[in-house]
CSV table of C-alpha atoms in Angstrom, one decimal:
chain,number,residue,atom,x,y,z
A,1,UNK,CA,-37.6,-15.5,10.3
A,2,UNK,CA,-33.9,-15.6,11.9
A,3,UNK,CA,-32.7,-12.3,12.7
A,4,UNK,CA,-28.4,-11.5,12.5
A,5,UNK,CA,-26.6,-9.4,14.5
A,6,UNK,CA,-23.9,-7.1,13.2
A,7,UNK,CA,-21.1,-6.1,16.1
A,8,UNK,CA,-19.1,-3.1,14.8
A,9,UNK,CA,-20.2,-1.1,12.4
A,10,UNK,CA,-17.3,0.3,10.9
A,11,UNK,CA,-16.0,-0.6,7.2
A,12,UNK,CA,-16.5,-4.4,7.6
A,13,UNK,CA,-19.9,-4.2,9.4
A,14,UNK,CA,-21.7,-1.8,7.1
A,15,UNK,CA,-20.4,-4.2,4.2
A,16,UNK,CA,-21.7,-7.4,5.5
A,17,UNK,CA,-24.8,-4.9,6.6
A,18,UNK,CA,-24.8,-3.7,2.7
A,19,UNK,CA,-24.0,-6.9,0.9
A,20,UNK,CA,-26.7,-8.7,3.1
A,21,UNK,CA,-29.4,-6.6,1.6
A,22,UNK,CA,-27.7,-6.3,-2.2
A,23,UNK,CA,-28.2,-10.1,-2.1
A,24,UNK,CA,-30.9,-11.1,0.3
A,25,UNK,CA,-33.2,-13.0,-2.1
A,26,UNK,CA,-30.2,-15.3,-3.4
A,27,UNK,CA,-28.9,-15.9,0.7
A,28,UNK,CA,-32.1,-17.0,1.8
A,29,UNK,CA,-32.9,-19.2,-1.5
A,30,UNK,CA,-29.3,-20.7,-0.7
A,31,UNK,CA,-30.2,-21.6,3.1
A,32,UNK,CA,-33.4,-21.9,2.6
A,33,UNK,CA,-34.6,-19.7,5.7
A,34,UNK,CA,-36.0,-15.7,5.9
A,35,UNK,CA,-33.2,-13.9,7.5
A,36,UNK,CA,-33.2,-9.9,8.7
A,37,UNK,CA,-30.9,-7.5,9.9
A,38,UNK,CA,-31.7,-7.3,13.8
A,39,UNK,CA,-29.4,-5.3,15.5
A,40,UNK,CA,-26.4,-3.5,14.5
A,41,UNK,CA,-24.6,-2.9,17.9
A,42,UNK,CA,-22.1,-0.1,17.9
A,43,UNK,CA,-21.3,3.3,20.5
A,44,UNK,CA,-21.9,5.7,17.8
A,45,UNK,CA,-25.2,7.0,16.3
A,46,UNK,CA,-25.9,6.9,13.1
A,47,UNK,CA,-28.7,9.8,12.0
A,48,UNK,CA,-28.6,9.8,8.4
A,49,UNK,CA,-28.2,6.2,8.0
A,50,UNK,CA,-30.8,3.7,6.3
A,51,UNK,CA,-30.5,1.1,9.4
A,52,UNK,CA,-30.3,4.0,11.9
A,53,UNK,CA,-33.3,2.0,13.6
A,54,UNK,CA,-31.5,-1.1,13.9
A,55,UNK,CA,-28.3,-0.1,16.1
A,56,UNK,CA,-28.5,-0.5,19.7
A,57,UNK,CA,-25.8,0.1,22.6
A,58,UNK,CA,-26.1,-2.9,24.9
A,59,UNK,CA,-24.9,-6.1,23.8
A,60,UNK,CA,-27.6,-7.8,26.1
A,61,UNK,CA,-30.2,-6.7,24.0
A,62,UNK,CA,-28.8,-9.0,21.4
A,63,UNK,CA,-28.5,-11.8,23.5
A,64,UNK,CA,-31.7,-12.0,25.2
A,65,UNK,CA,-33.4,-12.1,21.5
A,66,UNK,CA,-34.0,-15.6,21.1
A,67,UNK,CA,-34.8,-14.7,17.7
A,68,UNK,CA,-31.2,-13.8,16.8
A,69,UNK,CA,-29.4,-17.0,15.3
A,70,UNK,CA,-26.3,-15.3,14.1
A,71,UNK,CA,-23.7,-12.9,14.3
A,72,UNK,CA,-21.6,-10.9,12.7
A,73,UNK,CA,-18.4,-9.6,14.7
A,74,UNK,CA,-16.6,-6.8,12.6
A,75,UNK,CA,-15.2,-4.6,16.0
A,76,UNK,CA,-12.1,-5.9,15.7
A,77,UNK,CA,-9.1,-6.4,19.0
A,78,UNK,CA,-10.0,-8.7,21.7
A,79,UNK,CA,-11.6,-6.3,24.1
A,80,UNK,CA,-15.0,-6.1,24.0
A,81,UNK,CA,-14.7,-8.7,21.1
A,82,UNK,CA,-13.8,-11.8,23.0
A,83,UNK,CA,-16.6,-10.9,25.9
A,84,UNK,CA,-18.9,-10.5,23.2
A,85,UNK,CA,-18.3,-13.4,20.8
A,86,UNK,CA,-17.9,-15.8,23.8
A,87,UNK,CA,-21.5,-14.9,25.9
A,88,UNK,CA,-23.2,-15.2,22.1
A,89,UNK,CA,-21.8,-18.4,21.6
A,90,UNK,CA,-23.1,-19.2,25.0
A,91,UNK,CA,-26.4,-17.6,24.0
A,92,UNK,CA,-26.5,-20.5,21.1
A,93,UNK,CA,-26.2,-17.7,18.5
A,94,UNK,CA,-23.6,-18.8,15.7
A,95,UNK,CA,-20.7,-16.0,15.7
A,96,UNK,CA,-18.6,-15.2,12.3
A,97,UNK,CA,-15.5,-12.7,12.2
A,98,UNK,CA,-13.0,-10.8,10.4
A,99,UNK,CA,-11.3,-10.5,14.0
A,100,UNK,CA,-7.9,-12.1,13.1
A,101,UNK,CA,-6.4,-10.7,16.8
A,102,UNK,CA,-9.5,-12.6,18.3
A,103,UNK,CA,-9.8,-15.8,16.3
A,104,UNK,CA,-5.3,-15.8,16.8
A,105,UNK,CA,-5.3,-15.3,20.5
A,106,UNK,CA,-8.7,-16.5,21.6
A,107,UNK,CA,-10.0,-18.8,19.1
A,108,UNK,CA,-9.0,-22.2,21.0
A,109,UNK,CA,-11.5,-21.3,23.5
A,110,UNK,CA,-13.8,-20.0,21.4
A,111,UNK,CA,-14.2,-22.9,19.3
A,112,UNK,CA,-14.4,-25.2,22.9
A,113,UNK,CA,-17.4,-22.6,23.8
A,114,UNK,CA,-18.8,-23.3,20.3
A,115,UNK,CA,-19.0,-27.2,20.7
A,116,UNK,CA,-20.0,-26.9,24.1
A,117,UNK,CA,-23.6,-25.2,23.0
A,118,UNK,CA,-24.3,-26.6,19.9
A,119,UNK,CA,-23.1,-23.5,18.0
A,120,UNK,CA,-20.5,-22.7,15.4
A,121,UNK,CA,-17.3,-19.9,15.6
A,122,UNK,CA,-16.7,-19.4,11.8
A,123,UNK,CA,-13.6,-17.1,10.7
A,124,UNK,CA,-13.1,-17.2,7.0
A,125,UNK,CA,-12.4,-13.5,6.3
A,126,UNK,CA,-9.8,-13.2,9.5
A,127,UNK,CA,-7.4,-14.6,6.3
A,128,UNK,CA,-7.2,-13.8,3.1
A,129,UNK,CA,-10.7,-11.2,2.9
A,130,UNK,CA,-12.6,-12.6,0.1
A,131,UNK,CA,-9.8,-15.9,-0.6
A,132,UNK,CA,-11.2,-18.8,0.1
A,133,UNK,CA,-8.4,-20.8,2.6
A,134,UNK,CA,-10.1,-21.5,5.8
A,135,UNK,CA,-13.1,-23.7,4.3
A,136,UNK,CA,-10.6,-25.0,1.9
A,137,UNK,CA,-8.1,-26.5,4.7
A,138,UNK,CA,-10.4,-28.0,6.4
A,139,UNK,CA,-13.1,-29.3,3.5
A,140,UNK,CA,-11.9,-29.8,0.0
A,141,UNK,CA,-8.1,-30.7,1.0
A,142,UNK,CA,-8.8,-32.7,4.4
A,143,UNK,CA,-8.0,-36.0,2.7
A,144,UNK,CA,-4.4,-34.3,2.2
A,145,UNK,CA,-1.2,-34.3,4.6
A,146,UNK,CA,-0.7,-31.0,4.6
A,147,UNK,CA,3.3,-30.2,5.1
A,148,UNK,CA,3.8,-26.9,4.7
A,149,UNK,CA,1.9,-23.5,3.8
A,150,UNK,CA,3.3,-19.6,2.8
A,151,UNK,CA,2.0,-16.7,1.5
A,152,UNK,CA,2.1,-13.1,1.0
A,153,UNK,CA,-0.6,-12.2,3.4
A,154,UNK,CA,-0.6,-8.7,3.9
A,155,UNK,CA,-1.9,-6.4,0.7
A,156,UNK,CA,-0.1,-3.2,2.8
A,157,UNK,CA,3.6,-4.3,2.5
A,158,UNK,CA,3.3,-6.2,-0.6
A,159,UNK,CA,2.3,-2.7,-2.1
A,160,UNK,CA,5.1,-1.1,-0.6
A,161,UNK,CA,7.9,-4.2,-1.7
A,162,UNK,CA,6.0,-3.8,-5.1
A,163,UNK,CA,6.7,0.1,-5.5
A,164,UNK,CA,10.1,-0.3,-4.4
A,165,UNK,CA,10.5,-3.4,-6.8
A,166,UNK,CA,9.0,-1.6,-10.1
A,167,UNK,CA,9.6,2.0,-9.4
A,168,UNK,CA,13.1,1.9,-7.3
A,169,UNK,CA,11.4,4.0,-4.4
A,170,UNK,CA,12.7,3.5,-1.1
A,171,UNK,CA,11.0,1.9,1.8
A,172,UNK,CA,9.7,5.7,3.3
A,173,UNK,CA,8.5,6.5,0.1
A,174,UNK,CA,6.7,3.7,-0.4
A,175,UNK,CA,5.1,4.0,2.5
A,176,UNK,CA,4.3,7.6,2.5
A,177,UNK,CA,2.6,6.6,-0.8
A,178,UNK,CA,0.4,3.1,0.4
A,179,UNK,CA,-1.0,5.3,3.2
A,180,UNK,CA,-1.9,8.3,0.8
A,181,UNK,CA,-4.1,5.8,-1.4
A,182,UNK,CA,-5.3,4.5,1.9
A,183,UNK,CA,-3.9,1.3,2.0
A,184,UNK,CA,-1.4,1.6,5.0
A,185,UNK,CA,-2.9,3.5,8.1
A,186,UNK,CA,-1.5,6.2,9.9
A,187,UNK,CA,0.2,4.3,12.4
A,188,UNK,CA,1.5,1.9,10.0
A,189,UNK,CA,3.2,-1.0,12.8
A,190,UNK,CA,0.9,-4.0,12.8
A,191,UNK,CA,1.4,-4.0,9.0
A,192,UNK,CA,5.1,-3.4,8.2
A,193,UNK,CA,6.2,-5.2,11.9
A,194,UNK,CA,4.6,-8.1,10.4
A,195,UNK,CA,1.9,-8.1,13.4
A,196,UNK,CA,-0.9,-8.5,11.0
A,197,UNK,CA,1.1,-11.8,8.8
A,198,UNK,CA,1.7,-12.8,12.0
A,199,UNK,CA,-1.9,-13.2,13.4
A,200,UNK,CA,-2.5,-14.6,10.3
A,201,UNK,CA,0.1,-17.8,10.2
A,202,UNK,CA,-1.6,-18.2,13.4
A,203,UNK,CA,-4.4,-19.2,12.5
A,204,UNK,CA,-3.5,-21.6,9.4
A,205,UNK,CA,-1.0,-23.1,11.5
A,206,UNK,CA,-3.9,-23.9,14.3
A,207,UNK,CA,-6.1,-25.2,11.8
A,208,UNK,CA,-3.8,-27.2,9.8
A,209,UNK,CA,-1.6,-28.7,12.4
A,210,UNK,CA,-4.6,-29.2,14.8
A,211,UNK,CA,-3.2,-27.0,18.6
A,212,UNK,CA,-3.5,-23.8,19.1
A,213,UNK,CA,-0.4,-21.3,17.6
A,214,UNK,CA,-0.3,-18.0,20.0
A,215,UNK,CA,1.6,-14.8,18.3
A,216,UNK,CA,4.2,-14.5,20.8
A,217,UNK,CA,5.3,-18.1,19.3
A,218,UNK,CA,6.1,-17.2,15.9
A,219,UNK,CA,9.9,-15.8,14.6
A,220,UNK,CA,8.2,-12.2,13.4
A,221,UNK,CA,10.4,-9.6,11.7
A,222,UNK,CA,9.0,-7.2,9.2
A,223,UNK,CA,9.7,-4.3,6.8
A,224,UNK,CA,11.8,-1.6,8.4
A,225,UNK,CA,15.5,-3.0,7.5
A,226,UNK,CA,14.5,-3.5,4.2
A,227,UNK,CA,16.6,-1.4,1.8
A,228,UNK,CA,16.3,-0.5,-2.4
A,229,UNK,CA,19.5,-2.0,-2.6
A,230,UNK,CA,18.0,-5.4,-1.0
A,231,UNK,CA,15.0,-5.1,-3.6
A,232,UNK,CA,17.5,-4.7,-6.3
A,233,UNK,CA,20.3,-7.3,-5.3
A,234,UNK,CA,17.1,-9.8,-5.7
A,235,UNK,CA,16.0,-9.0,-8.8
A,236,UNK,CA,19.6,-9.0,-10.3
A,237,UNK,CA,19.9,-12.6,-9.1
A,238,UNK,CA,16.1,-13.8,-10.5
A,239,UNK,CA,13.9,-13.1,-7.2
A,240,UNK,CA,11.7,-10.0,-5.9
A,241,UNK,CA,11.4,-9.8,-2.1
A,242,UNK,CA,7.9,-10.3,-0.2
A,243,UNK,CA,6.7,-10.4,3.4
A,244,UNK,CA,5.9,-14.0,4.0
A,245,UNK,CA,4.2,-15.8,6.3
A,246,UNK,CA,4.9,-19.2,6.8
A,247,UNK,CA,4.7,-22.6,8.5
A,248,UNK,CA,6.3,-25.9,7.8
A,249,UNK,CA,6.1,-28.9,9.7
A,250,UNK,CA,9.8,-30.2,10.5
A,251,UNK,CA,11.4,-34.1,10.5
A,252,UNK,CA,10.6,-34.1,14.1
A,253,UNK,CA,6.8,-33.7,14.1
A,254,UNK,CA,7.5,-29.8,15.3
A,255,UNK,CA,6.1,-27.0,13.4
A,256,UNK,CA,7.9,-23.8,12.9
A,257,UNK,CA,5.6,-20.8,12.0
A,258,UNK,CA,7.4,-17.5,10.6
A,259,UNK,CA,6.8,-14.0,9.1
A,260,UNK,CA,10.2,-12.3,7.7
A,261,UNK,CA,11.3,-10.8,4.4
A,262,UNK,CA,12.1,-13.6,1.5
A,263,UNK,CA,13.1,-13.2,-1.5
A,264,UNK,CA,10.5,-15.5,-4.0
A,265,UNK,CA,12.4,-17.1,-6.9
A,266,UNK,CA,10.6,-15.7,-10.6
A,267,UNK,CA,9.4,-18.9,-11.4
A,268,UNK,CA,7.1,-19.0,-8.5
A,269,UNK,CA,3.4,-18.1,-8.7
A,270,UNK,CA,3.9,-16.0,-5.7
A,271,UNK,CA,6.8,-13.7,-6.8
A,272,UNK,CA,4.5,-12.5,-9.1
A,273,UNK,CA,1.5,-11.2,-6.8
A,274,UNK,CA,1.6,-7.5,-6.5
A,275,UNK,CA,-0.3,-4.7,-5.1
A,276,UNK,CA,-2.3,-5.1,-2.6
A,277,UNK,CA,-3.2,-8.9,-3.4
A,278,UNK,CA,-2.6,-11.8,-1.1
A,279,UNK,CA,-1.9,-15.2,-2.3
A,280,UNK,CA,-1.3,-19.0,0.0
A,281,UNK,CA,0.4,-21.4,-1.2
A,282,UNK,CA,-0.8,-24.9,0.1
A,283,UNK,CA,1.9,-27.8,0.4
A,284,UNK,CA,-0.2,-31.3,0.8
A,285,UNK,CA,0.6,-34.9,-0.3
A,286,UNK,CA,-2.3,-35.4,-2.6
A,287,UNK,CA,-2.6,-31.8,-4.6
A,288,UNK,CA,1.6,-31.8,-4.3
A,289,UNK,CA,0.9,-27.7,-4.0
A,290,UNK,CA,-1.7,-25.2,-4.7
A,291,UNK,CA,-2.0,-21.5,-4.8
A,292,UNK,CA,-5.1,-19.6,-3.6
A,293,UNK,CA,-5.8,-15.8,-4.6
A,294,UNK,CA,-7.4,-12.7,-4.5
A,295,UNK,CA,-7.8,-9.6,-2.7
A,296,UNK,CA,-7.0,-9.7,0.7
A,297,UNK,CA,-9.3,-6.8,2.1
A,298,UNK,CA,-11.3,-4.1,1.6
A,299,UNK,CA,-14.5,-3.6,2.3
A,300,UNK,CA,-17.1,-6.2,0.7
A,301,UNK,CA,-14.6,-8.6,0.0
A,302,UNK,CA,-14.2,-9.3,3.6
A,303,UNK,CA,-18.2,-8.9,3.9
A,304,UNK,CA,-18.2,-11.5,1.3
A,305,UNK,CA,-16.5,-13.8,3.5
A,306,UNK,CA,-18.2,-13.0,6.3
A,307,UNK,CA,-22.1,-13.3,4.8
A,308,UNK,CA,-20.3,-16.6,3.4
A,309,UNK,CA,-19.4,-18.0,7.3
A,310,UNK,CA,-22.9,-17.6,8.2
A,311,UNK,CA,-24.6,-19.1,5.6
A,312,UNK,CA,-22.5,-22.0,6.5
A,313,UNK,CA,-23.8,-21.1,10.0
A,314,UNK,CA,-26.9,-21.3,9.0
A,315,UNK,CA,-26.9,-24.7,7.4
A,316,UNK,CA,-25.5,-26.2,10.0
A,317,UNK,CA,-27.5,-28.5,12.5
A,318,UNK,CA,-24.6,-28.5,15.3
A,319,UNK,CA,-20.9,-27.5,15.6
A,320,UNK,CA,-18.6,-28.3,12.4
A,321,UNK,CA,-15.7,-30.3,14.2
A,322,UNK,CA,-13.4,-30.2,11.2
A,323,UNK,CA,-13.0,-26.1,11.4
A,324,UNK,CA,-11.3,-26.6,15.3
A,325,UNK,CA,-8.4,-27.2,16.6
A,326,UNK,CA,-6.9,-28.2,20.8
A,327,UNK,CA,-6.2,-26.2,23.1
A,328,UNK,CA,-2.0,-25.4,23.5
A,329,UNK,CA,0.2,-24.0,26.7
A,330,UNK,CA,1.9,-20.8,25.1
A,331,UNK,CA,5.1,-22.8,25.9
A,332,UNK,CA,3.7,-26.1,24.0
A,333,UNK,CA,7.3,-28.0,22.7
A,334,UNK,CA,5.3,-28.7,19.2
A,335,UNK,CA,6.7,-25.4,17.9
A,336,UNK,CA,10.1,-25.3,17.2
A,337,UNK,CA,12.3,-22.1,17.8
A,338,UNK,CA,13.9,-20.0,15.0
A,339,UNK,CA,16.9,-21.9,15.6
A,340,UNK,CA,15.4,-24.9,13.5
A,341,UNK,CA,14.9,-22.5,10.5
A,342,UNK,CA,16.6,-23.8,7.2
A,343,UNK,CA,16.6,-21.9,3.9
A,344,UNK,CA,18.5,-20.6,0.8
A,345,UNK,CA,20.2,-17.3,2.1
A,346,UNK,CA,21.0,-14.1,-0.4
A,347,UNK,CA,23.8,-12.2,1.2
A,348,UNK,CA,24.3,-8.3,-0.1
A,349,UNK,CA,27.6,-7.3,0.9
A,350,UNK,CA,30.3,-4.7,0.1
A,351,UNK,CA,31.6,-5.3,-3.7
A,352,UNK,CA,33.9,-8.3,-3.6
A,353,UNK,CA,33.7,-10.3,-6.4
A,354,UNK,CA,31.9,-14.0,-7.1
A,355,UNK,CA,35.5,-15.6,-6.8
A,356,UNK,CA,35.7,-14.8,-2.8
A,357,UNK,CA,31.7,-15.8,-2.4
A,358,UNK,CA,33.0,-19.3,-4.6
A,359,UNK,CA,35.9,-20.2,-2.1
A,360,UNK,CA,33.7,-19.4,1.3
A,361,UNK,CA,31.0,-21.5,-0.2
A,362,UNK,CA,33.2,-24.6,-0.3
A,363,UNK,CA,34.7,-24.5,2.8
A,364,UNK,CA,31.6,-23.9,3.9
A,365,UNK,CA,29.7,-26.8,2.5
A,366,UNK,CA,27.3,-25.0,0.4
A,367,UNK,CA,26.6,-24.7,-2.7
A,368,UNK,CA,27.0,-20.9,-4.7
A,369,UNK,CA,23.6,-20.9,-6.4
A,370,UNK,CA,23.9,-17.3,-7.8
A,371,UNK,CA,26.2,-14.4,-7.6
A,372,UNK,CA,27.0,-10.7,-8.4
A,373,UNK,CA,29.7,-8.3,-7.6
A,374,UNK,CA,28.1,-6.7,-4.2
A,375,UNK,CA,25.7,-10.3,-3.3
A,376,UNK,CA,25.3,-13.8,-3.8
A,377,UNK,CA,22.9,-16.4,-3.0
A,378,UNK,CA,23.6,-19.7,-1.6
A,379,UNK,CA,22.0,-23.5,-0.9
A,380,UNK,CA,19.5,-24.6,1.6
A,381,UNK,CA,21.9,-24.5,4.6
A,382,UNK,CA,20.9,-24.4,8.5
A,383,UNK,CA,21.2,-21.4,10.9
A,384,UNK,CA,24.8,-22.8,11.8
A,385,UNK,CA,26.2,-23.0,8.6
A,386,UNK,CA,24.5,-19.6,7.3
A,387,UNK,CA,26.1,-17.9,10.5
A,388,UNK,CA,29.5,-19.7,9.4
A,389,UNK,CA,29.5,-18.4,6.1
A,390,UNK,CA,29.0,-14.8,7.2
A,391,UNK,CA,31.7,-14.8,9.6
A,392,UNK,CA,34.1,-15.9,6.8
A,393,UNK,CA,32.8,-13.3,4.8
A,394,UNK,CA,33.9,-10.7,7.4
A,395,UNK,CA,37.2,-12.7,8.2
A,396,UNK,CA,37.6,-11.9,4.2
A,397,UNK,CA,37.2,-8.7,5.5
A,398,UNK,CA,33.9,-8.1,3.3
A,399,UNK,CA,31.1,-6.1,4.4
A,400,UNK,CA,27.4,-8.0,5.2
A,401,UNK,CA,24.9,-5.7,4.4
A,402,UNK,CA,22.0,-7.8,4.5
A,403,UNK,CA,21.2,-11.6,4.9
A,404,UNK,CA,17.9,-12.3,3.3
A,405,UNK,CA,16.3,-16.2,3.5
A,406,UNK,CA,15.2,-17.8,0.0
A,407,UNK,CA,11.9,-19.0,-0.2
A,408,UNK,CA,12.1,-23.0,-1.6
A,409,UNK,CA,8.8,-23.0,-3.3
């Protein structure tokens, strides 16, 4: 008998707790070994709780249980997390987390703790909830050279871009509505600042690109400038806008991670993900590009993945060296600065006319892709040339009321 641990027992931990014990007979006929909830480590009592008898207070009485093989971390933030995770891991004890802030600002050393004792750091629901993209990367497309990734990986502001798409209500509104239903929280900033995407491009990039990504190194803008009229301008010229995180490596060998609005083209998979659904899109070599799906939290979703990383853990005999990724100095030259970016741009601008957006657009060496009376939308162009065309915009003396990148799926 192997017994788990469960740190945190909020939402996430009473899922995995909950899930475990829906579906203990199939877990333990999958890894073939008896397993138990141990300890379920949180401050708070629980009275009228099934597993009141299983929570304790002192994380020491989980780690001097040699009995305890694995461990659930579902606290969330880095402190106590990190302490936590990284003296288990020590302890020999397999750790797996939802804890995208950990696994995006600590999981280098983390994983280096892991190898060191034999152990394995698993973190399939800190992306994505229940969508398989962690295991994926790093198992069923490792014979790929992966180029590129983007996704709409927050469920809270694709909501919001979705109510203001279909139901022309403004940003405010839409917001006020996501965190009636419960899906944005009171303080709504690590979701519509693009915190949360962020965190998440983090950790793809790490894994795909093989050094570790820190937050402070990725281009991060989110919601708050984003008008009706924006949403609208987009879908007059074929597009809807989404929150995308992204990362593509360059011609140089750099890799440039972002999270800012972009407007998604209709014939795209991903322009038509709504609610509060994630999606990835996978750039490699061999598969050319494919899409993974699905809810993106929530309760047992992200227990799912969770009970999923540890019956990995389980199976394993010593660390799994392809789910890793070096160490990298916060100031590491392998990621390039926004300044690199290139993209499609959509311009919304006082009412002008598609001749005046025509002329600008050859003598600026772009091409006019698309074009209405207030906005228009032109070629892949570099940061340069995009800021050239908007100063001769405003030499026409037109208005820029918005400058929105295209997504080149």
């Amino acid at each position: 008998m192997k017994k788990i641990a469960v740190l945190g027992y909020g939402v996430v931990g009473s899922g995995v707790v909950e899930l475990f014990y829906r579906n203990q007979k199939k877990i333990e006929a999958n890894t073939g070994t008896k397993l138990e909830i141990g300890y379920i480590l949180d401050l708070r009592e629980f009275p009228d709780d099934s597993y009141q008898d299983r929570v304790v207070h002192d994380i020491q009485v989980i780690l001097d249980d040699p009995e305890v093989g694995y461990v659930a971390e579902s606290m969330g933030g880095v402190n106590p997390a990190f302490d936590f995770v990284r003296r288990c891991l020590e302890a020999g004890k397999s750790v797996a987390t939802s804890n995208k802030q950990l696994v995006a600002e600590k999981g280098d050393i983390l994983l280096q703790t892991a190898k060191a004792h034999h152990v394995n750091f698993f973190f399939e629901a800190s992306v994505g909830g229940a969508i398989p993209i962690i295991r994926p990367l790093h198992t069923c497309l490792a014979a790929n050279d992966i180029s590129s990734i983007a996704g709409i990986l927050n469920g809270t502001t694709n909501f919001i871009l979705e109510k203001m798409f279909c139901d022309n209500m403004r940003f405010a509104n839409a917001l006020a509505l996501a965190q009636k239903l419960g899906y944005a929280e009171k303080d709504p900033s690590a979701d519509v600042d693009g915190g949360d995407a962020c965190r998440k491009i983090c950790i793809l990039s790490s894994l795909v690109f093989g050094k570790h990504v820190y937050p402070d190194q990725v281009y991060t803008k989110g919601l708050r400038n984003v008008t009706l009229e924006d949403v609208q301008l987009a879908q007059r010229l074929g597009g809807a806008v989404k929150l995308i995180g992204a990362v593509k490596r360059l011609d140089d060998g750099r890799i440039l991670p972002t999270v800012m609005p972009m407007i998604v083209m209709e014939d795209s998979l991903l322009s038509h993900v709504n609610g509060v659904f994630n999606a990835v899109m996978v750039w490699g070599d061999g598969v050319d590009k494919t899409m993974f799906y699905g809810r993106g939290a929530g309760k047992l979703p992200t227990a799912s993945a969770v009970l999923g990383d540890l019956i990995d853990a389980v199976k394993q005999t010593d660390t799994d060296l392809s789910q890793s990724w070096e160490p990298a100095e916060a100031d590491a030259d392998f990621v390039a600065p926004i300044d690199a970016f290139s993209a499609p741009r959509c311009y919304r601008t006082s009412p002008c006319g598609s001749g005046v957006f025509a002329r600008i657009a050859a003598e600026t060496g772009v091409e006019l892709q698309n074009a209405a009376e207030d906005g228009c939308m032109i070629s892949c162009c570099d940061q340069k040339t995009a800021e050239a065309f908007k100063q001769k915009l405003g030499q026409e003396g037109v208005t820029i009321l918005s400058r929105i990148p295209v997504l080149v799926d």
